[in-house]
């Protein structure tokens, strides 16, 4: 059952979209199932319109698909989808991150990114996947934004959204959240040291989970204790 949340105005569509992403990460919206915008809007405590608009945004991102007269279904990724996304993310993220090695912009924000890395460890130790996902988004997309290429950031963000409800859940099941937190620290250290080859190698290893063959649909209620 979807936990009831109340959406407060900011922009209702954006807030509803953030809440839907949280539900996807938490496994409360499951691949293959159909959800009514009206029912979710009622649980959020807002009108139908902003939730429907948020769901259409997820449709444009390939995360949901409309089902005539029923609602929206969370898209389940096939093995081919997973491999294609893995290829795209490797082609885009690895060289882009390597370009940031030694960047004055990264060095100017070293303390900010170090603080984000600490969020990974806190979330990993607590078994808090929502906080871990949030730190992952903040770290990787925050770095990519330093390249001043918003199209790149948007594309990578969409690809990450399409896979994250599977991949990092699998990291939790495998008990690898703390090790993954350390990977982020190593990537940041290599960036600050200006070591582009090390950044490339670390990023290739960091994206390894995208090619795991045993991805399961997230069901965090049944997940083992990951602390």
mmCIF file of C-alpha atoms in Angstrom:
data_model
loop_
_atom_site.group_PDB
_atom_site.id
_atom_site.type_symbol
_atom_site.label_atom_id
_atom_site.label_comp_id
_atom_site.label_asym_id
_atom_site.label_seq_id
_atom_site.Cartn_x
_atom_site.Cartn_y
_atom_site.Cartn_z
ATOM 1 C CA UNK A 1 0.000 0.000 0.000
ATOM 2 C CA UNK A 2 1.319 3.458 -0.891
ATOM 3 C CA UNK A 3 2.175 5.452 2.189
ATOM 4 C CA UNK A 4 0.071 8.602 2.343
ATOM 5 C CA UNK A 5 2.034 11.780 1.706
ATOM 6 C CA UNK A 6 0.829 15.345 1.513
ATOM 7 C CA UNK A 7 2.141 17.573 -1.247
ATOM 8 C CA UNK A 8 2.635 21.201 -0.247
ATOM 9 C CA UNK A 9 2.554 23.933 -2.799
ATOM 10 C CA UNK A 10 5.739 25.089 -4.408
ATOM 11 C CA UNK A 11 4.876 24.124 -7.884
ATOM 12 C CA UNK A 12 2.460 21.297 -7.429
ATOM 13 C CA UNK A 13 3.599 19.478 -10.554
ATOM 14 C CA UNK A 14 7.251 19.548 -9.512
ATOM 15 C CA UNK A 15 6.429 18.516 -5.958
ATOM 16 C CA UNK A 16 4.195 15.693 -7.179
ATOM 17 C CA UNK A 17 6.977 14.580 -9.521
ATOM 18 C CA UNK A 18 9.457 14.502 -6.629
ATOM 19 C CA UNK A 19 7.027 12.438 -4.557
ATOM 20 C CA UNK A 20 6.453 9.992 -7.424
ATOM 21 C CA UNK A 21 10.210 9.556 -7.844
ATOM 22 C CA UNK A 22 10.468 8.796 -4.133
ATOM 23 C CA UNK A 23 7.728 6.163 -4.434
ATOM 24 C CA UNK A 24 9.560 4.598 -7.374
ATOM 25 C CA UNK A 25 12.838 4.505 -5.469
ATOM 26 C CA UNK A 26 11.164 3.009 -2.411
ATOM 27 C CA UNK A 27 9.536 0.319 -4.518
ATOM 28 C CA UNK A 28 6.025 1.482 -3.627
ATOM 29 C CA UNK A 29 5.278 1.974 -7.330
ATOM 30 C CA UNK A 30 6.198 -1.338 -8.920
ATOM 31 C CA UNK A 31 7.179 -2.178 -12.515
ATOM 32 C CA UNK A 32 4.311 -3.676 -14.500
ATOM 33 C CA UNK A 33 1.532 -2.332 -12.268
ATOM 34 C CA UNK A 34 -0.978 0.360 -13.255
ATOM 35 C CA UNK A 35 -1.635 3.404 -11.052
ATOM 36 C CA UNK A 36 -4.431 5.957 -11.182
ATOM 37 C CA UNK A 37 -3.451 9.623 -11.160
ATOM 38 C CA UNK A 38 -6.703 10.403 -9.358
ATOM 39 C CA UNK A 39 -6.059 7.858 -6.601
ATOM 40 C CA UNK A 40 -2.497 9.061 -6.048
ATOM 41 C CA UNK A 41 -3.628 12.707 -6.100
ATOM 42 C CA UNK A 42 -6.095 11.890 -3.340
ATOM 43 C CA UNK A 43 -3.333 10.368 -1.239
ATOM 44 C CA UNK A 44 -1.071 13.358 -1.887
ATOM 45 C CA UNK A 45 -3.911 15.708 -0.938
ATOM 46 C CA UNK A 46 -3.847 17.660 -4.218
ATOM 47 C CA UNK A 47 -5.950 17.909 -7.348
ATOM 48 C CA UNK A 48 -5.721 15.407 -10.186
ATOM 49 C CA UNK A 49 -4.047 17.809 -12.664
ATOM 50 C CA UNK A 50 -0.546 18.229 -11.181
ATOM 51 C CA UNK A 51 -0.197 14.497 -10.529
ATOM 52 C CA UNK A 52 -1.285 13.637 -14.067
ATOM 53 C CA UNK A 53 1.220 16.189 -15.437
ATOM 54 C CA UNK A 54 3.953 14.662 -13.270
ATOM 55 C CA UNK A 55 3.080 11.196 -14.545
ATOM 56 C CA UNK A 56 3.254 12.456 -18.123
ATOM 57 C CA UNK A 57 6.752 13.747 -17.363
ATOM 58 C CA UNK A 58 7.684 10.229 -16.289
ATOM 59 C CA UNK A 59 6.141 8.946 -19.531
ATOM 60 C CA UNK A 60 8.413 11.300 -21.492
ATOM 61 C CA UNK A 61 11.368 9.939 -19.526
ATOM 62 C CA UNK A 62 10.453 6.348 -20.357
ATOM 63 C CA UNK A 63 9.711 5.464 -16.729
ATOM 64 C CA UNK A 64 5.917 5.128 -17.087
ATOM 65 C CA UNK A 65 3.510 4.511 -19.966
ATOM 66 C CA UNK A 66 -0.153 5.517 -20.306
ATOM 67 C CA UNK A 67 -2.800 2.793 -20.263
ATOM 68 C CA UNK A 68 -6.037 3.915 -21.892
ATOM 69 C CA UNK A 69 -8.876 4.515 -19.416
ATOM 70 C CA UNK A 70 -6.875 2.941 -16.576
ATOM 71 C CA UNK A 71 -3.941 5.117 -15.631
ATOM 72 C CA UNK A 72 -0.184 4.800 -15.894
ATOM 73 C CA UNK A 73 1.977 1.708 -15.753
ATOM 74 C CA UNK A 74 5.554 1.652 -14.438
ATOM 75 C CA UNK A 75 7.717 0.382 -17.282
ATOM 76 C CA UNK A 76 9.574 -2.856 -16.604
ATOM 77 C CA UNK A 77 13.018 -2.946 -18.216
ATOM 78 C CA UNK A 78 13.940 -5.885 -20.398
ATOM 79 C CA UNK A 79 17.460 -7.314 -20.521
ATOM 80 C CA UNK A 80 17.967 -5.512 -23.841
ATOM 81 C CA UNK A 81 16.797 -2.205 -22.315
ATOM 82 C CA UNK A 82 19.233 -2.650 -19.448
ATOM 83 C CA UNK A 83 22.159 -3.359 -21.776
ATOM 84 C CA UNK A 84 21.310 -0.387 -23.994
ATOM 85 C CA UNK A 85 21.108 1.970 -21.021
ATOM 86 C CA UNK A 86 24.361 0.583 -19.637
ATOM 87 C CA UNK A 87 26.076 1.267 -22.974
ATOM 88 C CA UNK A 88 24.716 4.818 -23.157
ATOM 89 C CA UNK A 89 25.624 5.691 -19.589
ATOM 90 C CA UNK A 90 29.144 4.325 -20.037
ATOM 91 C CA UNK A 91 29.636 6.289 -23.272
ATOM 92 C CA UNK A 92 28.341 9.516 -21.732
ATOM 93 C CA UNK A 93 29.352 9.459 -18.080
ATOM 94 C CA UNK A 94 32.846 7.969 -18.160
ATOM 95 C CA UNK A 95 34.504 10.466 -20.554
ATOM 96 C CA UNK A 96 32.481 13.368 -19.157
ATOM 97 C CA UNK A 97 33.675 12.696 -15.631
ATOM 98 C CA UNK A 98 37.252 12.276 -16.886
ATOM 99 C CA UNK A 99 37.042 15.754 -18.438
ATOM 100 C CA UNK A 100 36.465 17.135 -14.948
ATOM 101 C CA UNK A 101 39.749 15.724 -13.595
ATOM 102 C CA UNK A 102 41.758 18.629 -12.178
ATOM 103 C CA UNK A 103 39.010 21.122 -13.044
ATOM 104 C CA UNK A 104 39.242 24.383 -11.072
ATOM 105 C CA UNK A 105 35.454 24.242 -10.780
ATOM 106 C CA UNK A 106 35.591 20.905 -8.999
ATOM 107 C CA UNK A 107 38.394 22.102 -6.723
ATOM 108 C CA UNK A 108 36.435 25.238 -5.876
ATOM 109 C CA UNK A 109 33.593 23.043 -4.672
ATOM 110 C CA UNK A 110 35.675 20.310 -3.084
ATOM 111 C CA UNK A 111 34.098 20.844 0.345
ATOM 112 C CA UNK A 112 30.571 20.687 -1.107
ATOM 113 C CA UNK A 113 31.207 17.383 -2.852
ATOM 114 C CA UNK A 114 33.049 15.980 0.170
ATOM 115 C CA UNK A 115 29.930 16.732 2.230
ATOM 116 C CA UNK A 116 27.808 14.857 -0.315
ATOM 117 C CA UNK A 117 30.162 11.878 -0.053
ATOM 118 C CA UNK A 118 29.601 11.834 3.709
ATOM 119 C CA UNK A 119 25.849 11.629 3.029
ATOM 120 C CA UNK A 120 26.499 8.352 1.190
ATOM 121 C CA UNK A 121 28.157 6.830 4.247
ATOM 122 C CA UNK A 122 25.444 8.026 6.634
ATOM 123 C CA UNK A 123 22.725 6.638 4.344
ATOM 124 C CA UNK A 124 24.587 3.363 3.791
ATOM 125 C CA UNK A 125 25.096 2.775 7.509
ATOM 126 C CA UNK A 126 21.417 3.507 8.173
ATOM 127 C CA UNK A 127 20.209 1.392 5.255
ATOM 128 C CA UNK A 128 18.364 4.474 3.973
ATOM 129 C CA UNK A 129 17.997 3.894 0.224
ATOM 130 C CA UNK A 130 16.018 7.106 -0.346
ATOM 131 C CA UNK A 131 18.831 9.224 1.126
ATOM 132 C CA UNK A 132 21.408 7.154 -0.785
ATOM 133 C CA UNK A 133 19.587 7.800 -4.075
ATOM 134 C CA UNK A 134 19.356 11.504 -3.278
ATOM 135 C CA UNK A 135 23.095 11.704 -2.608
ATOM 136 C CA UNK A 136 23.816 9.802 -5.830
ATOM 137 C CA UNK A 137 21.751 12.285 -7.826
ATOM 138 C CA UNK A 138 23.366 15.269 -6.097
ATOM 139 C CA UNK A 139 26.911 13.966 -6.591
ATOM 140 C CA UNK A 140 26.876 12.795 -10.199
ATOM 141 C CA UNK A 141 24.567 15.372 -11.734
ATOM 142 C CA UNK A 142 26.147 18.123 -9.655
ATOM 143 C CA UNK A 143 29.534 17.272 -11.142
ATOM 144 C CA UNK A 144 28.186 16.994 -14.686
ATOM 145 C CA UNK A 145 26.560 20.437 -14.380
ATOM 146 C CA UNK A 146 30.058 21.885 -14.039
ATOM 147 C CA UNK A 147 30.583 21.071 -17.735
ATOM 148 C CA UNK A 148 27.907 23.649 -18.670
ATOM 149 C CA UNK A 149 26.122 21.208 -20.971
ATOM 150 C CA UNK A 150 22.516 21.028 -19.749
ATOM 151 C CA UNK A 151 21.531 18.622 -22.532
ATOM 152 C CA UNK A 152 24.143 16.144 -21.315
ATOM 153 C CA UNK A 153 22.976 16.516 -17.717
ATOM 154 C CA UNK A 154 19.330 16.044 -18.707
ATOM 155 C CA UNK A 155 20.051 12.927 -20.775
ATOM 156 C CA UNK A 156 22.184 11.325 -18.076
ATOM 157 C CA UNK A 157 19.596 12.252 -15.446
ATOM 158 C CA UNK A 158 16.860 10.525 -17.428
ATOM 159 C CA UNK A 159 18.973 7.391 -17.965
ATOM 160 C CA UNK A 160 19.744 7.295 -14.242
ATOM 161 C CA UNK A 161 16.058 7.650 -13.380
ATOM 162 C CA UNK A 162 15.216 4.732 -15.661
ATOM 163 C CA UNK A 163 17.602 2.388 -13.861
ATOM 164 C CA UNK A 164 18.038 3.549 -10.307
ATOM 165 C CA UNK A 165 14.959 1.830 -8.846
ATOM 166 C CA UNK A 166 16.586 -1.448 -9.877
ATOM 167 C CA UNK A 167 20.344 -1.026 -9.613
ATOM 168 C CA UNK A 168 20.958 0.428 -6.188
ATOM 169 C CA UNK A 169 18.265 -1.792 -4.685
ATOM 170 C CA UNK A 170 20.448 -4.644 -5.890
ATOM 171 C CA UNK A 171 23.476 -3.023 -4.224
ATOM 172 C CA UNK A 172 21.530 -3.001 -0.954
ATOM 173 C CA UNK A 173 20.581 -6.667 -1.281
ATOM 174 C CA UNK A 174 24.228 -7.533 -1.926
ATOM 175 C CA UNK A 175 25.336 -5.512 1.113
ATOM 176 C CA UNK A 176 27.481 -3.200 -1.033
ATOM 177 C CA UNK A 177 26.181 0.247 -0.080
ATOM 178 C CA UNK A 178 29.187 1.132 2.101
ATOM 179 C CA UNK A 179 31.592 -0.058 -0.598
ATOM 180 C CA UNK A 180 29.706 2.030 -3.150
ATOM 181 C CA UNK A 181 29.923 5.051 -0.844
ATOM 182 C CA UNK A 182 33.706 4.555 -0.806
ATOM 183 C CA UNK A 183 33.706 4.471 -4.627
ATOM 184 C CA UNK A 184 32.280 7.997 -4.636
ATOM 185 C CA UNK A 185 35.021 9.144 -2.279
ATOM 186 C CA UNK A 186 37.649 7.561 -4.551
ATOM 187 C CA UNK A 187 36.162 9.234 -7.630
ATOM 188 C CA UNK A 188 36.225 12.625 -5.917
ATOM 189 C CA UNK A 189 39.823 12.114 -4.780
ATOM 190 C CA UNK A 190 40.882 11.235 -8.349
ATOM 191 C CA UNK A 191 39.063 14.288 -9.718
ATOM 192 C CA UNK A 192 40.787 16.594 -7.247
ATOM 193 C CA UNK A 193 44.152 14.965 -8.010
ATOM 194 C CA UNK A 194 43.646 15.596 -11.734
ATOM 195 C CA UNK A 195 44.061 11.893 -12.528
ATOM 196 C CA UNK A 196 41.844 11.401 -15.595
ATOM 197 C CA UNK A 197 42.835 7.736 -16.244
ATOM 198 C CA UNK A 198 41.969 6.869 -12.636
ATOM 199 C CA UNK A 199 38.613 8.635 -12.958
ATOM 200 C CA UNK A 200 37.842 6.617 -16.091
ATOM 201 C CA UNK A 201 38.780 3.322 -14.435
ATOM 202 C CA UNK A 202 36.809 4.137 -11.290
ATOM 203 C CA UNK A 203 33.731 5.160 -13.268
ATOM 204 C CA UNK A 204 33.811 1.969 -15.344
ATOM 205 C CA UNK A 205 33.905 -0.048 -12.138
ATOM 206 C CA UNK A 206 31.289 2.164 -10.508
ATOM 207 C CA UNK A 207 28.788 1.459 -13.293
ATOM 208 C CA UNK A 208 29.287 -2.309 -13.098
ATOM 209 C CA UNK A 209 25.900 -2.903 -11.433
ATOM 210 C CA UNK A 210 24.141 -1.807 -14.621
ATOM 211 C CA UNK A 211 25.195 -5.084 -16.248
ATOM 212 C CA UNK A 212 24.209 -7.447 -13.456
ATOM 213 C CA UNK A 213 21.978 -10.128 -14.895
ATOM 214 C CA UNK A 214 19.976 -10.729 -11.734
ATOM 215 C CA UNK A 215 18.197 -7.414 -11.318
ATOM 216 C CA UNK A 216 14.966 -7.779 -9.421
ATOM 217 C CA UNK A 217 12.007 -5.432 -9.177
ATOM 218 C CA UNK A 218 12.377 -3.449 -5.989
ATOM 219 C CA UNK A 219 10.279 -4.695 -3.120
ATOM 220 C CA UNK A 220 11.904 -2.948 -0.201
ATOM 221 C CA UNK A 221 9.385 -4.306 2.233
ATOM 222 C CA UNK A 222 10.885 -7.717 1.596
ATOM 223 C CA UNK A 223 14.478 -6.519 1.393
ATOM 224 C CA UNK A 224 17.006 -7.761 3.926
ATOM 225 C CA UNK A 225 18.417 -5.495 6.602
ATOM 226 C CA UNK A 226 21.153 -3.610 4.758
ATOM 227 C CA UNK A 227 22.652 -1.834 7.749
#
